[in-house]
Short mmCIF file of C-alpha atoms in Angstrom, two decimals:
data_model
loop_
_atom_site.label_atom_id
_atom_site.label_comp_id
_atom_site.label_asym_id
_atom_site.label_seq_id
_atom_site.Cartn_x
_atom_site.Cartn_y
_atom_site.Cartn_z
CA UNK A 21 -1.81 12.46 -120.46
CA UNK A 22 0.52 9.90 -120.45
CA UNK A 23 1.19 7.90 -116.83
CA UNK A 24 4.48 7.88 -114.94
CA UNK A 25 6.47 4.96 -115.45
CA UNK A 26 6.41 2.73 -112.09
CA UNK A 27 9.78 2.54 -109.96
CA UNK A 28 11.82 -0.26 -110.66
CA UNK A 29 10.93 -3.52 -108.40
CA UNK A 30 13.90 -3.83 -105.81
CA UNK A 31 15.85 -6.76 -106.75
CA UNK A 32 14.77 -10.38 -105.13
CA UNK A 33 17.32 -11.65 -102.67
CA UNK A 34 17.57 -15.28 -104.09
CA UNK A 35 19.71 -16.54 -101.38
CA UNK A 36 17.48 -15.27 -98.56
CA UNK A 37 14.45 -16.93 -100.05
CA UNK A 38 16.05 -20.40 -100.13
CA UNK A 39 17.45 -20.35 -97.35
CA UNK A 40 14.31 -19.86 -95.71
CA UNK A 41 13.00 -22.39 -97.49
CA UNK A 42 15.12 -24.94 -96.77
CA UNK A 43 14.67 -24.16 -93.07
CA UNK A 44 10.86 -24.80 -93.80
CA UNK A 45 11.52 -28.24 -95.47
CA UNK A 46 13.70 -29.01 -92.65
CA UNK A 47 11.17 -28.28 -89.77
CA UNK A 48 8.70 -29.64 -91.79
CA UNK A 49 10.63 -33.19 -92.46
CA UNK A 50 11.29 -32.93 -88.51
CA UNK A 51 7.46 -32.29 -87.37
CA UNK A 52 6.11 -34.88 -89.63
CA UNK A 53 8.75 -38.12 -88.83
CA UNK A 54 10.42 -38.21 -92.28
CA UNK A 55 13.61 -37.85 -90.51
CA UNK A 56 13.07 -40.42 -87.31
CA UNK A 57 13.81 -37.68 -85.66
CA UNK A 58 12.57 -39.30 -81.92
CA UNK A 59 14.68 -42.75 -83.06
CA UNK A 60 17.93 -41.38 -84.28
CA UNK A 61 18.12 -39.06 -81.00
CA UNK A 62 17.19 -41.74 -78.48
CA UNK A 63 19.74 -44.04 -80.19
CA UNK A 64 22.69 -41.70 -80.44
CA UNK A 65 22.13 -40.23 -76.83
CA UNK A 66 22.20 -43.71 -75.24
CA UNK A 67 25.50 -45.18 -77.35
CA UNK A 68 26.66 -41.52 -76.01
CA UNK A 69 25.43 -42.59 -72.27
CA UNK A 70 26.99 -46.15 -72.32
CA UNK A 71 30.37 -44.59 -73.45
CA UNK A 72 30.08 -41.49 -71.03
CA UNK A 73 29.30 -43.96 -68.07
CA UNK A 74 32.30 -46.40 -68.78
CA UNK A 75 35.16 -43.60 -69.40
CA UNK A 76 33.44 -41.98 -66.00
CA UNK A 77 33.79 -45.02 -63.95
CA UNK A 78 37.37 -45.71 -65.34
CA UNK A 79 38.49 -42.18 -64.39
CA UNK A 80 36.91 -42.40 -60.77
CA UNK A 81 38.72 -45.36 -60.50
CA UNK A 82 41.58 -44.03 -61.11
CA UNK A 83 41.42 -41.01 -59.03
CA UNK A 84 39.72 -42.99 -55.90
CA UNK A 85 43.18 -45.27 -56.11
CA UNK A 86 45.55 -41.84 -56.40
CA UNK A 87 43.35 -40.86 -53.64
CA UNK A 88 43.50 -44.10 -51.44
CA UNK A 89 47.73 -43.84 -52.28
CA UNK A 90 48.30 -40.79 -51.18
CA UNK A 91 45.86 -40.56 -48.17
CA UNK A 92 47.68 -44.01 -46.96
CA UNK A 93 51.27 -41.87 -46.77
CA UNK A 94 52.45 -43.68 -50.49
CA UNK A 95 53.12 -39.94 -51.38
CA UNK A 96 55.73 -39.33 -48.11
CA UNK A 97 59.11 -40.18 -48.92
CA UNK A 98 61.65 -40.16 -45.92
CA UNK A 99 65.66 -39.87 -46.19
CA UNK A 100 67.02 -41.60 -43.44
CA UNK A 101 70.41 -40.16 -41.88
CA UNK A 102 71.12 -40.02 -38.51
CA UNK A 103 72.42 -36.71 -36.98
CA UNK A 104 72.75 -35.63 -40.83
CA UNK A 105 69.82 -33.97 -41.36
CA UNK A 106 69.37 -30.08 -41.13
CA UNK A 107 65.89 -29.18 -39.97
CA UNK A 108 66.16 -26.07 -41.34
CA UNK A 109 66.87 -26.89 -44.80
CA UNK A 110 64.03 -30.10 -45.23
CA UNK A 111 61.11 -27.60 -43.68
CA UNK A 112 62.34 -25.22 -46.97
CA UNK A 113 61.05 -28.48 -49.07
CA UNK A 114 57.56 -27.60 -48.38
CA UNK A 115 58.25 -23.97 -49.96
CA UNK A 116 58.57 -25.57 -53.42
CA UNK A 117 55.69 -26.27 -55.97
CA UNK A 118 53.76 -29.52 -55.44
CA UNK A 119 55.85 -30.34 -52.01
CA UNK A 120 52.29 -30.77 -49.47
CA UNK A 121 54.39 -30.84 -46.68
CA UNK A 122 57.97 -31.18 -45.33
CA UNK A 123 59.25 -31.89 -41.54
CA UNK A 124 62.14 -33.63 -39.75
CA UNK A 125 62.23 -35.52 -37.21
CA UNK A 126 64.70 -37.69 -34.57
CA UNK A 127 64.19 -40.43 -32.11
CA UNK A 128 64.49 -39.64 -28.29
CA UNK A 129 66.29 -42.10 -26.58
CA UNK A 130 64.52 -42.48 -23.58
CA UNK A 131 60.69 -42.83 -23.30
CA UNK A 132 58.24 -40.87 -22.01
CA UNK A 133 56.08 -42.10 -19.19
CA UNK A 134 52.28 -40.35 -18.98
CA UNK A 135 51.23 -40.63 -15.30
CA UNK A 136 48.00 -42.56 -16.22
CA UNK A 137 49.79 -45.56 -17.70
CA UNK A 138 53.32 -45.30 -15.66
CA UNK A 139 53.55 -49.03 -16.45
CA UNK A 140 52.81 -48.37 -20.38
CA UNK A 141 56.26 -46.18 -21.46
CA UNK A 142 55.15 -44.19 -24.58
CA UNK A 143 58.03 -44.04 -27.46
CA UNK A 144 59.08 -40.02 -27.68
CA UNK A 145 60.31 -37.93 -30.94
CA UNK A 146 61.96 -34.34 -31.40
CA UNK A 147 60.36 -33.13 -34.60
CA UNK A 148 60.47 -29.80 -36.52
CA UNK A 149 57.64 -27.64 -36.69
CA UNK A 150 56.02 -28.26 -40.17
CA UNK A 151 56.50 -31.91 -38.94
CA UNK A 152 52.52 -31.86 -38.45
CA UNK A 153 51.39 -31.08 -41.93
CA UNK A 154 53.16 -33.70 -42.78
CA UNK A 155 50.99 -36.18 -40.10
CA UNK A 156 47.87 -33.86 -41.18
CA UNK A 157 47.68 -32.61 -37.65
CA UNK A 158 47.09 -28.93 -38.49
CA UNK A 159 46.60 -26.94 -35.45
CA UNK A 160 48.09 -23.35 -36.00
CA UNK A 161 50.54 -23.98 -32.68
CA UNK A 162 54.12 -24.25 -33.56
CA UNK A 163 54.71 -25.58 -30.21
CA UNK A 164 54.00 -28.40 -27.23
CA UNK A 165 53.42 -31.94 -28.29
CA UNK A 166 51.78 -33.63 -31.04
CA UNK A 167 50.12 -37.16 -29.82
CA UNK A 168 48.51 -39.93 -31.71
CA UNK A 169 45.19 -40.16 -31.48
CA UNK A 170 45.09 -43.76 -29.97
CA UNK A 171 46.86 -42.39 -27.25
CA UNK A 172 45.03 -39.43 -26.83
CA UNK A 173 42.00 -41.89 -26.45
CA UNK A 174 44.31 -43.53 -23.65
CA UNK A 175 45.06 -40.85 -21.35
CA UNK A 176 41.47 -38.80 -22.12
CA UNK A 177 43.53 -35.67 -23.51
CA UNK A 178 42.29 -33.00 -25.55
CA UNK A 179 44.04 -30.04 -27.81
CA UNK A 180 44.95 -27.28 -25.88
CA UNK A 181 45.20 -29.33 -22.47
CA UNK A 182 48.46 -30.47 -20.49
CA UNK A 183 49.29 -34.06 -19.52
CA UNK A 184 51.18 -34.93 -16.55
CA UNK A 185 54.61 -37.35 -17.37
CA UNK A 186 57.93 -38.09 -16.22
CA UNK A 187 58.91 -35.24 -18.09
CA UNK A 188 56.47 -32.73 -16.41
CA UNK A 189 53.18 -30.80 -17.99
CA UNK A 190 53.21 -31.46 -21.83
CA UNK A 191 50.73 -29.14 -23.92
CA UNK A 192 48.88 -31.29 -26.56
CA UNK A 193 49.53 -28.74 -29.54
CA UNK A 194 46.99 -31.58 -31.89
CA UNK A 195 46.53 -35.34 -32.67
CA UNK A 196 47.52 -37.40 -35.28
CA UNK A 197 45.69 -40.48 -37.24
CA UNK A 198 48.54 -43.13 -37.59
CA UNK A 199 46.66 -45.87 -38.80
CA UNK A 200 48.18 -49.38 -39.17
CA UNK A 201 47.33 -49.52 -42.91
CA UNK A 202 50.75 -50.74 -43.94
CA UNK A 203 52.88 -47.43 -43.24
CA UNK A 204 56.39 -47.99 -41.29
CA UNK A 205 55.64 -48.86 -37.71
CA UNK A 206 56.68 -46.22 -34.76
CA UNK A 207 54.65 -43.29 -34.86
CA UNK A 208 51.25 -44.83 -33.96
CA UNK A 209 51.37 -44.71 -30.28
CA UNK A 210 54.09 -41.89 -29.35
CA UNK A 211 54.72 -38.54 -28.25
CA UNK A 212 56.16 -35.82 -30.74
CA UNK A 213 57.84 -32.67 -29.24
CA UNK A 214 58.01 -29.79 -31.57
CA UNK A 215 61.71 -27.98 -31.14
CA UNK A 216 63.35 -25.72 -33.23
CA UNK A 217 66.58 -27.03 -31.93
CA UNK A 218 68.72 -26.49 -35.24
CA UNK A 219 71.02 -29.38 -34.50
CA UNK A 220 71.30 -32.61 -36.54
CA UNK A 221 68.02 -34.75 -36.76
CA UNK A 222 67.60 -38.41 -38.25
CA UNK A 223 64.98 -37.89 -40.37
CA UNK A 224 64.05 -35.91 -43.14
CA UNK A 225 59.81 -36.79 -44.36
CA UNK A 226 58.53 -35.02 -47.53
CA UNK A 227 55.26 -34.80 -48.89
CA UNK A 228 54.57 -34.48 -52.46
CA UNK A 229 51.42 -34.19 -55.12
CA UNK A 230 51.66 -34.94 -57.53
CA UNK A 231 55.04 -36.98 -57.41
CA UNK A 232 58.18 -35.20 -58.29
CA UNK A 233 60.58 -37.16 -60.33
CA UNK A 234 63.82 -35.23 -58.42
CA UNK A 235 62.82 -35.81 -54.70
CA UNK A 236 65.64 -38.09 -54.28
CA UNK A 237 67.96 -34.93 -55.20
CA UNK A 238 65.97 -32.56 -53.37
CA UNK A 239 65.67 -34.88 -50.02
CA UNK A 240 69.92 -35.78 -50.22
CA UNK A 241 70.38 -31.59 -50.41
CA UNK A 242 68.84 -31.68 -46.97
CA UNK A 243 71.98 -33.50 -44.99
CA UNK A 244 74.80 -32.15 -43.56
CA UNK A 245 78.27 -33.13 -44.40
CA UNK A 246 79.78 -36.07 -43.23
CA UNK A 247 81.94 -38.98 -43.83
CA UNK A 248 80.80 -42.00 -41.10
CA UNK A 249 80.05 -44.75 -43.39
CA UNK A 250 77.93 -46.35 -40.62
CA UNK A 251 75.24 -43.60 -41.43
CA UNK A 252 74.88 -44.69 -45.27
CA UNK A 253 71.91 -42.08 -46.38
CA UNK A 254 68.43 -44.81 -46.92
CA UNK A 255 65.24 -42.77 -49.10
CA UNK A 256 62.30 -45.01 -48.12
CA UNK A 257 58.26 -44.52 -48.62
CA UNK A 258 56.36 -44.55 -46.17
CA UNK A 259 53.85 -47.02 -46.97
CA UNK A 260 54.41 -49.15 -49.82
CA UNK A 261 50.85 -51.16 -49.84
CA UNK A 262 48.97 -49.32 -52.68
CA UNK A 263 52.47 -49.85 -54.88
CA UNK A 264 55.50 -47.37 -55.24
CA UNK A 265 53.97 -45.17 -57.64
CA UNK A 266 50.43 -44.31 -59.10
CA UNK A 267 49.88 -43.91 -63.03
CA UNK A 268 49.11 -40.11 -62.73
CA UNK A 269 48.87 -38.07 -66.11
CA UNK A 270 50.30 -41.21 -67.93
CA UNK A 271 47.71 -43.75 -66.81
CA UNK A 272 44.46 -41.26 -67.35
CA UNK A 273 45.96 -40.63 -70.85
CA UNK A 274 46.70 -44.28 -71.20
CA UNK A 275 43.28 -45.83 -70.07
CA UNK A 276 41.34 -47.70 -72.66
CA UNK A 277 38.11 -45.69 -71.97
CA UNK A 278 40.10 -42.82 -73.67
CA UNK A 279 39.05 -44.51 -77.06
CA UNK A 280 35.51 -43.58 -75.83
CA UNK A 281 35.69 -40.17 -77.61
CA UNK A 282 36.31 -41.80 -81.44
CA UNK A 283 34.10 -44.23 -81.09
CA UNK A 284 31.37 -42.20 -80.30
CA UNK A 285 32.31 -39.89 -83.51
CA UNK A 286 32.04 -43.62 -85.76
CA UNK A 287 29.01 -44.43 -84.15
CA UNK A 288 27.56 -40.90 -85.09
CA UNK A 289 28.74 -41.12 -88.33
CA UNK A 290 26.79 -44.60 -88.99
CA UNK A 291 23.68 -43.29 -87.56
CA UNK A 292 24.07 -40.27 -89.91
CA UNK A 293 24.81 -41.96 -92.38
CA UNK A 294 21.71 -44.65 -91.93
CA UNK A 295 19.49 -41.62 -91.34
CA UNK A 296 19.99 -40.45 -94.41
CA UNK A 297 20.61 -43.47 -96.65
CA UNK A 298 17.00 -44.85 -95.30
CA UNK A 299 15.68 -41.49 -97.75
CA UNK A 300 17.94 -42.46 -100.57
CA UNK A 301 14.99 -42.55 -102.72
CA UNK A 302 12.98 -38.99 -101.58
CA UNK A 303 16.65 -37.31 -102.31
CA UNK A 304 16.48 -39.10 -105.64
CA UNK A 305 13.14 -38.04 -106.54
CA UNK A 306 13.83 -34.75 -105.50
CA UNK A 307 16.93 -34.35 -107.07
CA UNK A 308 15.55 -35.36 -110.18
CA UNK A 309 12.49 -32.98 -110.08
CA UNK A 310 15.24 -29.93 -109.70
CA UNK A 311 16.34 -29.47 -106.46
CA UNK A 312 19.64 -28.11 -106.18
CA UNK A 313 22.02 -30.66 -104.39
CA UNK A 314 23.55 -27.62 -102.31
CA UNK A 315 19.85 -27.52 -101.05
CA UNK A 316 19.26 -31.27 -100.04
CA UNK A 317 22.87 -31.09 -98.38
CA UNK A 318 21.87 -28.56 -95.97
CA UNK A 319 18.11 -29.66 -95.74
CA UNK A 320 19.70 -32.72 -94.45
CA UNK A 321 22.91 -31.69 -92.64
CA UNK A 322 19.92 -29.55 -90.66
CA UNK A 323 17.89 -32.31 -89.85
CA UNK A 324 20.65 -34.29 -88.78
CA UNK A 325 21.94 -31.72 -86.38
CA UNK A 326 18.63 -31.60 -84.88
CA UNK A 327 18.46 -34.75 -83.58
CA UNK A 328 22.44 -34.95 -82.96
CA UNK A 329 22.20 -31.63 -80.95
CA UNK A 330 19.21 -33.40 -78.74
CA UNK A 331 21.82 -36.26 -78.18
CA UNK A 332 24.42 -34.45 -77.42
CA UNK A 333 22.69 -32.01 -74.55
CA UNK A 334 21.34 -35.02 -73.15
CA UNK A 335 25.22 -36.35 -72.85
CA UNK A 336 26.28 -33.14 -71.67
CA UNK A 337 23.96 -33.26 -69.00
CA UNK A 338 24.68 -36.80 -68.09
CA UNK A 339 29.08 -35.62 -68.12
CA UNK A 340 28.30 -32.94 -65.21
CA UNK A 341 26.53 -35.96 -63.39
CA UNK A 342 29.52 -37.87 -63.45
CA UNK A 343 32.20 -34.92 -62.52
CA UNK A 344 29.89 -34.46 -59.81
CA UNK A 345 30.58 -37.71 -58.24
CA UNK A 346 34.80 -36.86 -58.50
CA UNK A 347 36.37 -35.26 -55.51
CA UNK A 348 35.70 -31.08 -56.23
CA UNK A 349 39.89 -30.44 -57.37
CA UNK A 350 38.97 -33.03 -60.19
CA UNK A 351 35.77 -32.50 -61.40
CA UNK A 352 36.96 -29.74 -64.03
CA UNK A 353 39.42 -32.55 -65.42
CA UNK A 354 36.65 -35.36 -65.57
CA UNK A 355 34.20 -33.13 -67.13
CA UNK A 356 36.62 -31.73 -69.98
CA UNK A 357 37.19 -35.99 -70.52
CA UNK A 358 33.89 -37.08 -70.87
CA UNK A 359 32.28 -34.32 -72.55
CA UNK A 360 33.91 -34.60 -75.61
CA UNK A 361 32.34 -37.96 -76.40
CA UNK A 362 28.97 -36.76 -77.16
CA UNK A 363 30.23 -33.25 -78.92
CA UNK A 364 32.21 -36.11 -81.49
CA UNK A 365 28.99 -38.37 -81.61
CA UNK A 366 27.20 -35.05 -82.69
CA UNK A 367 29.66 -34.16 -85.26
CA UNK A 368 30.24 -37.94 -86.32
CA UNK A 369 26.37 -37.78 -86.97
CA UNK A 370 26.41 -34.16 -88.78
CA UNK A 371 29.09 -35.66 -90.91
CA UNK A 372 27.64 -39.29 -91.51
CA UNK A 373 24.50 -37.07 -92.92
CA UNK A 374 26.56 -35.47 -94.99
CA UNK A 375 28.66 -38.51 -96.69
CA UNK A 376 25.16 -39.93 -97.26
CA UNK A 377 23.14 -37.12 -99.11
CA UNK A 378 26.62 -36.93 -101.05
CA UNK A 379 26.03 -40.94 -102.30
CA UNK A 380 22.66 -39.86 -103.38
CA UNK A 381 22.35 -40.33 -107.36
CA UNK A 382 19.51 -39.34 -109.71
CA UNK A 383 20.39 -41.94 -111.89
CA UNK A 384 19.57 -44.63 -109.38
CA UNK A 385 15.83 -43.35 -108.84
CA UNK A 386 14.63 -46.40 -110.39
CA UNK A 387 16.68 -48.76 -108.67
CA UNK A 388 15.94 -47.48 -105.24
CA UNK A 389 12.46 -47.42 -106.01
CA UNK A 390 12.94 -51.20 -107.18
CA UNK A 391 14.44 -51.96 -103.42
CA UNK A 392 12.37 -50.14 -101.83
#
C-alpha cells in the first residue's frame, strides 16, 4: 500500500525571519555594550541640555523685556488734541483685534479738593468709561471716580465708598497703580470722573498687543474736524524707558539661540557617525562573512535610534521644564522652540549612523584591523 504524499511545506517568509533577526542582533549589540549605548546617550542628551537651556533663557529674556514694556505703559499710545477728540469713536478702538484697551480722557480745569487734605488740591480728569482698562483698574462700574492708589492711601478710601470734596460725595468706582517708572507725569496723584458726556475731549489713549503698525491711522480717525492750527494733533507713548518698540516676532525669529536647532542635528550626526565608525572593523568582518549590507544598515540605524531616542526624551522632558518657567499665554510658543532641538539631535544621530555603516568597506578589513 503505497503512503500519501505529505502536503506541501507552506512557504518560509524570508523577510519576516530577518527582520527578526536583525532586531535580535540589535538588542543583543545594545545589552552587551558593543554599541556604547550608556555613552552615546549621556553625551547627546547633555549637548541637547546645554543647547535647550541657552535658546530657553534667550527666549525668557525676551518675553520678560516684552513683558516689563508693556506692563510699564510702552504699549499705550496717546493722540493728543484738545476738544478734538470724540469719546465715542476712540472707546470703538478697543473693539478691534489686538487693541487691550481704548479710553479718552480731558483735563478739568479746576482741582478737586478732598476734605482730608483741603490744603493738598488733587489734579481732576473727565474720562470715558473704558478709560479704566486702559489704567488696569477693572471694576465692572461704569460710573463714580477712579483714584490713584497713592491717594487712596491718603484719604483711607476704599472701592465702593464715597469721599467728601469740594465737589460733594464722590463714589470710588476702583484704584489705579500709576507708578513713576518713567510714564508721562499727571495721572499719579488725581481724581478721574467717568462721564459719558459725548462732547470733545483732549485725549485719545490706546492700548495695543501686540503692536499694530496702523495705530497712528486708527488713533487720527478718532478726532473731530477742525481747522485751529493751535491744536496741531501730537501721537505720543506713554512711557518711553524700555525703548519705542520691542523686537516681537522679528527678534524671537532673529535671536542667535535660533541656530540651536541645527546645531544640535550636526552634533547628532557626529556622534552617529563616531558610534558607528568606532565598529568599522565588526561591519567589515561581518560584511565579509555574508551579511547583507541592507542588514548592517538597519542593525545599526536601530541601535543608533536607541540611544538617540533616550536623548531625545530626556530633552523633551527638560523643554516642558523650561516652558514652564514662561508666563502660561507663552509657554505653547517656547515649548514648540525648544523642542525641536533634541528631535534634530535624534535625527542628526539616526542619520550620522547611517552615513557611517554606508563608509564601511570589505575591502578595508585588513587595514582596519591594522589600526585597530
Amino acid at each position: 500500500m503505497q503512503c500519501p504524499a505529505r502536503p506541501p511545506a507552506p512557504p518560509r517568509r524570508k523577510g519576516a525571519i530577518r527582520l527578526g533577526a536583525i532586531l535580535r542582533e540589535a538588542a543583543r549589540d545594545i545589552a552587551t555594550g558593543t554599541t556604547r549605548f550608556a555613552g552615546f546617550s549621556i553625551l547627546l542628551a547633555i549637548a541637547i541640555s546645554g543647547l535647550i537651556s541657552a535658546d530657553g533663557i534667550a527666549i525668557a529674556r525676551q518675553i520678560a523685556e516684552a513683558e516689563d514694556f508693556r506692563e510699564a505703559g510702552g504699549s499705550t499710545q496717546i493722540l493728543t488734541a484738545e476738544g478734538r477728540i470724540d469719546p465715542a469713536q476712540c472707546e470703538r478702538l478697543g473693539d478691534l483685534p489686538d487693541v487691550v484697551a481704548s479710553g479718552a480722557l480731558r483735563s478739568d480745569a479746576d482741582k478737586v479738593r478732598v476734605s482730608v487734605l483741603p490744603n493738598a488740591p488733587v489734579p481732576s480728569f473727565e474720562v470715558s468709561p473704558g478709560f479704566a482698562d486702559v489704567l488696569s483698574a477693572r471694576s465692572g462700574n461704569r460710573s463714580g471716580t477712579l483714584i490713584s492708589r497713592d491717594l487712596a492711601l491718603d484719604v483711607g478710601a476704599q472701592v465702593g465708598e464715597s469721599i467728601a470734596t469740594d465737589r460733594g460725595s464722590m463714589t470710588v468706582a476702583s484704584t489705579f497703580a500709576y507708578p513713576s517708572d518713567g510714564r508721562r507725569p499727571g495721572l499719579g496723584y488725581a481724581v478721574l470722573s467717568i462721564t459719558a458726556d459725548p462732547s470733545g475731549f483732549d485725549e485719545c489713549w490706546v492700548t495695543a498687543w501686540p503692536q499694530l503698525t496702523n495705530l497712528r491711522a486708527l488713533l487720527f480717525g478718532t478726532m473731530t474736524p477742525g481747522s485751529d492750527p493751535a491744536s496741531k494733533p501730537q501721537i505720543s507713548q506713554l512711557n518711553t524707558s524700555h525703548g519705542l518698540s520691542v523686537a516681537g516676532e522679528a527678534g524671537f525669529l532673529g535671536r542667535l539661540t535660533r541656530a540651536a536647532v541645527p546645531v544640535a542635528a550636526m552634533v547628532g550626526v557626529g556622534l552617529g557617525f563616531v558610534s558607528v565608525r568606532l565598529r568599522r572593523l565588526q561591519l567589515a568582518s561581518a560584511l565579509h562573512a555574508g551579511v547583507r549590507r541592507v542588514d548592517l544598515i538597519s542593525t545599526q540605524l536601530l541601535q543608533a535610534l536607541a540611544w538617540a531616542s533616550s536623548a531625545a526624551v530626556i530633552g523633551l522632558a527638560l523643554a516642558g521644564v523650561t516652558a514652564s518657567f514662561v508666563p502660561g499665554e507663552d509657554q505653547g510658543a517656547v515649548f514648540d522652540a525648544v523642542s525641536g532641538i533634541p528631535l534634530a539631535a535624534a535625527v542628526g544621530a539616526v542619520g550620522g549612523a547611517f552615513v557611517a555603516t554606508l563608509s564601511a568597506r570589505e575591502k578595508q578589513l585588513y587595514r582596519y584591523f591594522a589600526e585597530r
